Structure formats: structure tokens, C-alpha cells
Short mmCIF file of C-alpha atoms in Angstrom, two decimals:
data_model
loop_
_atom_site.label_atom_id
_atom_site.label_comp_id
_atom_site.label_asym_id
_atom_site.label_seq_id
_atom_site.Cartn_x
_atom_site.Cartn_y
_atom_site.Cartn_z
CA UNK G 1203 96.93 190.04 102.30
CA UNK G 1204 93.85 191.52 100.31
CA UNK G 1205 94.02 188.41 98.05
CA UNK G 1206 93.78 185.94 101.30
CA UNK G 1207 90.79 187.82 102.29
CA UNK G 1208 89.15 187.97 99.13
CA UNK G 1209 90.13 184.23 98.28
CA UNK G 1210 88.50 182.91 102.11
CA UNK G 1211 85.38 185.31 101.10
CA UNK G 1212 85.01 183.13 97.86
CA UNK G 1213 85.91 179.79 99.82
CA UNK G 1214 82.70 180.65 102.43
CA UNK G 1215 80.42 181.89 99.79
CA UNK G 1216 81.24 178.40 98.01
CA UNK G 1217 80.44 176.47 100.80
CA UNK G 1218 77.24 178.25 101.37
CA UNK G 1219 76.57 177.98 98.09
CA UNK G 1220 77.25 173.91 97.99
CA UNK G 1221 74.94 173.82 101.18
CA UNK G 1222 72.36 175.32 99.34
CA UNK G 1223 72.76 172.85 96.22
CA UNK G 1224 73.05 169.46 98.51
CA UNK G 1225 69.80 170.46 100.78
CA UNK G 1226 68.40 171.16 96.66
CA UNK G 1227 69.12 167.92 95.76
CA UNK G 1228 68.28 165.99 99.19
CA UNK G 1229 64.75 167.66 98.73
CA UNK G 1230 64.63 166.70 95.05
CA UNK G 1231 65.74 162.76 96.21
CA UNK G 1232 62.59 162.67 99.04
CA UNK G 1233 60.37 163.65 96.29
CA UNK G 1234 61.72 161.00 93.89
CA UNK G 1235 61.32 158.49 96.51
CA UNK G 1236 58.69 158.88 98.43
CA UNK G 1237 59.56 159.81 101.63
CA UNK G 1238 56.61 161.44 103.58
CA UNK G 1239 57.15 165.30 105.31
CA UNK G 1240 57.28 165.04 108.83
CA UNK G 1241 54.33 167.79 108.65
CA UNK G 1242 52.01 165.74 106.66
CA UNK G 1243 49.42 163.58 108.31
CA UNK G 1244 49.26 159.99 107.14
CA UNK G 1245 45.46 158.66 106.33
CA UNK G 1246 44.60 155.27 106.99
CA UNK G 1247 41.59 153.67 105.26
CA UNK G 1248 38.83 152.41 108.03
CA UNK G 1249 39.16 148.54 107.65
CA UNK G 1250 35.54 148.16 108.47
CA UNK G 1251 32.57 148.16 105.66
CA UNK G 1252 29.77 150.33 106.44
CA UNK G 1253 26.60 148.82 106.82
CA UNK G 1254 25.52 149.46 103.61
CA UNK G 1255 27.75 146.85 102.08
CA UNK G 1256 25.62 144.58 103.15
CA UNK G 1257 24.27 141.71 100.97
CA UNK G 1258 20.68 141.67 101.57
CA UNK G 1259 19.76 139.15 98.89
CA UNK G 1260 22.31 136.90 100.20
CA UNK G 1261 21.43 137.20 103.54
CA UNK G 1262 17.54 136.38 102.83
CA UNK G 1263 19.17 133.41 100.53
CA UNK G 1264 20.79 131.94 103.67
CA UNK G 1265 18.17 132.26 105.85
CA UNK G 1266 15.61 130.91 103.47
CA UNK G 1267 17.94 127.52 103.35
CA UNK G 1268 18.95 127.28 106.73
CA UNK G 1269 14.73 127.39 107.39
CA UNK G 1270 14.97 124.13 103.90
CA UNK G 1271 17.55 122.18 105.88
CA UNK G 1272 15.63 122.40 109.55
CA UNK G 1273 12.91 120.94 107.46
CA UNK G 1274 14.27 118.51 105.64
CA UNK G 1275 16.13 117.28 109.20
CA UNK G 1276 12.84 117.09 110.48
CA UNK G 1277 10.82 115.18 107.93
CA UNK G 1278 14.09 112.58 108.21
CA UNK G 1279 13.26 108.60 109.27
CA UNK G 1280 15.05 108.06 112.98
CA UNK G 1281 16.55 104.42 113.97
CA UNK G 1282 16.24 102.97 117.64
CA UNK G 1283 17.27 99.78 118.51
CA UNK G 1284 14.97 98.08 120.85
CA UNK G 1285 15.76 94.23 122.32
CA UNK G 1286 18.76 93.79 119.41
CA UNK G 1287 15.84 95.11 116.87
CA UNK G 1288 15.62 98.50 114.57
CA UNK G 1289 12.75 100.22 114.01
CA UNK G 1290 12.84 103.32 111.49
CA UNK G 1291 9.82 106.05 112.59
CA UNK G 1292 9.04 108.74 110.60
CA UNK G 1293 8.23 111.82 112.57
CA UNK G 1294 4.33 111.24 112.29
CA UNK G 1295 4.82 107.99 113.30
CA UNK G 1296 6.87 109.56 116.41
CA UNK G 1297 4.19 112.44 116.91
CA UNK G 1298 1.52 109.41 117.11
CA UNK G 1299 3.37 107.35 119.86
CA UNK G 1300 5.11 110.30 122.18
CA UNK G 1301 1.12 111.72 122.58
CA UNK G 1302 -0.17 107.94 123.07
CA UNK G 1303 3.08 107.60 125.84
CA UNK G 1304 1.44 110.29 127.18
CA UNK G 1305 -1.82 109.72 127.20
CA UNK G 1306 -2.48 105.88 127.51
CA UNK G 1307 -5.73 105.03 126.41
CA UNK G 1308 -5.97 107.47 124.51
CA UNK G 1309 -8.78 106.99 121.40
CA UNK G 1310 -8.30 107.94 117.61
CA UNK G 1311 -10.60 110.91 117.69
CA UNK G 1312 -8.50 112.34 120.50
CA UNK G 1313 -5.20 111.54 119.15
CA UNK G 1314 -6.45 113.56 116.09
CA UNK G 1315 -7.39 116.69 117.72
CA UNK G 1316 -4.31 116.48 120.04
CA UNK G 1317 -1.92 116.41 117.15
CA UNK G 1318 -3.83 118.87 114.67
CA UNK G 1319 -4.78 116.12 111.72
CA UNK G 1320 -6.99 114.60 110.27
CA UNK G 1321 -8.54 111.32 111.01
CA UNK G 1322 -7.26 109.76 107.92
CA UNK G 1323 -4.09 110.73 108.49
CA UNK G 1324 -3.73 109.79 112.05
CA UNK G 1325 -4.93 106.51 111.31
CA UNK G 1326 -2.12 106.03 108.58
CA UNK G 1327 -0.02 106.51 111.52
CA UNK G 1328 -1.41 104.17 113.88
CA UNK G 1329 -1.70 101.23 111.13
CA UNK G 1330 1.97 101.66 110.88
CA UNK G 1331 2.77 101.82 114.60
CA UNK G 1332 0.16 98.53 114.66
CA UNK G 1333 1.92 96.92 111.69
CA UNK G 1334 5.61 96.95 113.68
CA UNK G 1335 3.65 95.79 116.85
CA UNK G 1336 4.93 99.21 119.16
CA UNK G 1337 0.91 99.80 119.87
CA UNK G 1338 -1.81 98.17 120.43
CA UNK G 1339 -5.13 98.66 120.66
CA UNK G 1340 -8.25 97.60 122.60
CA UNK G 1341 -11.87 98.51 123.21
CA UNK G 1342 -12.26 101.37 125.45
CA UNK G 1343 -13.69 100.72 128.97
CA UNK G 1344 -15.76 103.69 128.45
CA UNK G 1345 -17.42 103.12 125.27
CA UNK G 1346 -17.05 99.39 124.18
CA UNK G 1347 -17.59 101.25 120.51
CA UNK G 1348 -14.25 103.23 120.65
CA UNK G 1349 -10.75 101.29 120.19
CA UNK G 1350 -8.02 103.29 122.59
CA UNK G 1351 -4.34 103.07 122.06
CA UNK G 1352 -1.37 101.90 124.10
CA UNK G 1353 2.26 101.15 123.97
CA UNK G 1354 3.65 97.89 123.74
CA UNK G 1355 6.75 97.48 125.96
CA UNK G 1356 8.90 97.79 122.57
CA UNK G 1357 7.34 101.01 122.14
CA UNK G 1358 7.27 101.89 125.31
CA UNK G 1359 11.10 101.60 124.51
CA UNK G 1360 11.52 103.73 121.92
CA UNK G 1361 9.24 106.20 124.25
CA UNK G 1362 11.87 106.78 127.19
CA UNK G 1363 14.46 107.30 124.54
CA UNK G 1364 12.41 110.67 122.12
CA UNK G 1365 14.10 112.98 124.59
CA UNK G 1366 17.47 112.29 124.34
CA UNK G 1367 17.49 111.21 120.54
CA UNK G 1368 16.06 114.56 119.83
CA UNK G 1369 18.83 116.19 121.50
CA UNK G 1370 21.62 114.24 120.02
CA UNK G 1371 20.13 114.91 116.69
CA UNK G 1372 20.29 119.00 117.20
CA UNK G 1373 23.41 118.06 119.43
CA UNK G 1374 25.30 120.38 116.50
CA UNK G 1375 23.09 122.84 116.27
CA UNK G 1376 23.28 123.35 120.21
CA UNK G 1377 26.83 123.55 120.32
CA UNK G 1378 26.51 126.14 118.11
CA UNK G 1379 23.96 128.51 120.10
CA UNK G 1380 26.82 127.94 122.86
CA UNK G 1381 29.19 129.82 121.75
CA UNK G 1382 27.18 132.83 121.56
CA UNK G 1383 27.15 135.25 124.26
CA UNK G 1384 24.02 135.85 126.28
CA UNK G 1385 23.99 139.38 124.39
CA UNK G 1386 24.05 137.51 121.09
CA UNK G 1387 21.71 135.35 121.98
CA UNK G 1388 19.04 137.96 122.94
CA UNK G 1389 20.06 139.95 119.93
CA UNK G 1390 19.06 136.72 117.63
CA UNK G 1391 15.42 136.58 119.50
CA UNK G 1392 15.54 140.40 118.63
CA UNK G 1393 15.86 139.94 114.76
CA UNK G 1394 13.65 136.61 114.54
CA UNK G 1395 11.27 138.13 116.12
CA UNK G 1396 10.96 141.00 114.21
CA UNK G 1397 11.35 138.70 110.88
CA UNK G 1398 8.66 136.24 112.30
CA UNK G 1399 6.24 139.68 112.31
CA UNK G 1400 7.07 140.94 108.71
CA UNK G 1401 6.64 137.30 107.44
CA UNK G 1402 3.64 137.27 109.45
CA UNK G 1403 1.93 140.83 107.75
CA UNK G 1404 2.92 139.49 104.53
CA UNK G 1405 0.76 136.29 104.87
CA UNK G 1406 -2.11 138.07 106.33
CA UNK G 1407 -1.83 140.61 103.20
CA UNK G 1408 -1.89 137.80 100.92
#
């Protein structure tokens, strides 16, 4: 009887003892592998640069040749077909005839002033517009000295149509500025604004 007792005493201590050793080993096999303690907290990296990270240099790069692109659009010849004809207008040439669509009669000196130029360069623009016979010209009722300018029905033409040419040629660009939200938008006014003023300071400094 006392060596059934003492034999089931080893048998427990054994199990306890092969408990121990498999919890030993389960412990050692998390560690091995990987596995995470349910205590632990798990850290996860913010997705989202700071605003440092920023590329300034880049971002005055882009800006500089969105500014050479507007430009270069703008300095571009335009087409209109008038009565199964082309013409191609420069933009001067286009400045020149939208202010004498909108001011028949209007006289050289005037059309200067109006537009910011100089004579000679205004009257570039008006030999031009003479040359593919949208203007004409004729001695002003005022002062028989003075030649004033008008549109011939061909430019007259191409006249009604500046409006919507312009807009189909920034068509693009306005699709663009609509899919910003009105926030966006005003944020953009914001930050050209406040560029338009630093650019400003630096010309007046220079």
C-alpha cells in the first residue's frame, strides 16, 4: 500500500513537472516566432508626412512653369474661320480689334493709350489687321487730320466669336478649377495672394 502511495505521489509530481516543461517550451516557441504578448501594445507608424517633408524647391519649380506655359498659351496664334476663310491673329492683333469692336471709331492715339503701347507698336497691329482686310480705316468726322478705325463685317466676325474662343481655349483649365471645392478654391486665392505680395516686395526691393 505505501508503495501505491508513494508511486501516485511520483506520477503527480511528474505531471506537474511535464506541465511546467511544455508551458517552458510553448513560451520558448512564441519567442522564436514572433507571436506578440497579449499585454503589449502594437505601434503603428502615422501614414501621413509631416509638413516638413515638403519639397519647397519643387514646389516653386512647378509653379514657376505652370506661370511659362500660361504664357506661352497666351502669346499662341488663334484660327477662326470666317465666310469658308481662316484667319490666324496673334493676341496683339486680337487686343487691337476686341478694343476697336468696342469702340468704333476709335483713332490710333486712343487705341494706344487704351491698350498700354506704344504708337509704333499699335500701328504694327493695325497694318496687319488692314493687310487681311478685318479693319478699315477712314478720316475722322471730328478731325479730318485723324484716321479712326472700324471693323469690316469679316472682322466684325471674328469679334462676336473672342468670347467663346477664349473659353474653349482655357475650357481645360476650367474643368479643372471645378473640381475643387468652394473651400479649396478660397484657400488657392489665400496662397496666390499672399505669393502675389512676396513677389511683389521683392520687385520693389530690387
Amino acid at each position: 500500500m505505501k508503495k501505491e502511495k508513494k508511486n501516485k505521489k511520483l506520477d503527480i509530481k511528474e505531471i506537474k513537472d511535464l506541465k511546467k516543461e511544455t508551458k517552458k517550451k510553448s513560451a520558448a516557441e512564441e519567442k522564436k516566432v514572433g507571436t506578440v504578448p497579449k499585454k503589449e501594445k502594437i505601434i503603428i507608424p502615422n501614414p501621413v508626412p509631416p509638413d516638413s517633408a515638403v519639397d519647397h524647391t519643387a514646389l516653386k519649380k512647378l509653379m514657376i512653369d505652370s506661370a511659362v506655359l500660361y504664357q506661352n498659351i497666351l502669346v499662341l496664334p488663334q484660327t477662326f474661320t470666317v465666310n469658308e476663310g481662316s484667319y490666324s491673329l496673334y493676341p496683339s492683333e486680337l487686343k487691337a480689334l476686341d478694343m476697336i469692336g468696342q469702340f468704333s471709331g476709335i483713332n490710333l492715339t486712343q487705341l494706344a493709350n487704351k491698350l498700354g503701347i506704344s504708337k509704333s507698336a499699335i500701328s504694327k497691329c493695325t497694318s496687319k489687321l488692314l493687310e487681311k482686310q478685318l479693319i478699315g480705316k477712314e478720316k475722322s468726322p471730328v478731325n479730318v487730320r485723324e484716321v479712326v478705325f472700324t471693323l469690316t463685317p469679316d472682322g466684325q466676325s471674328i469679334y462676336d466669336q473672342l468670347e467663346n474662343v477664349h473659353a474653349k481655349l482655357f475650357e481645360p483649365f476650367n474643368k479643372a478649377l471645378d473640381e475643387f471645392s468652394t473651400q479649396e478654391i478660397n484657400d488657392l486665392h489665400r496662397m496666390f495672394l499672399t505669393i502675389q505680395s512676396s513677389l511683389t516686395e521683392i520687385i520693389d526691393q530690387v
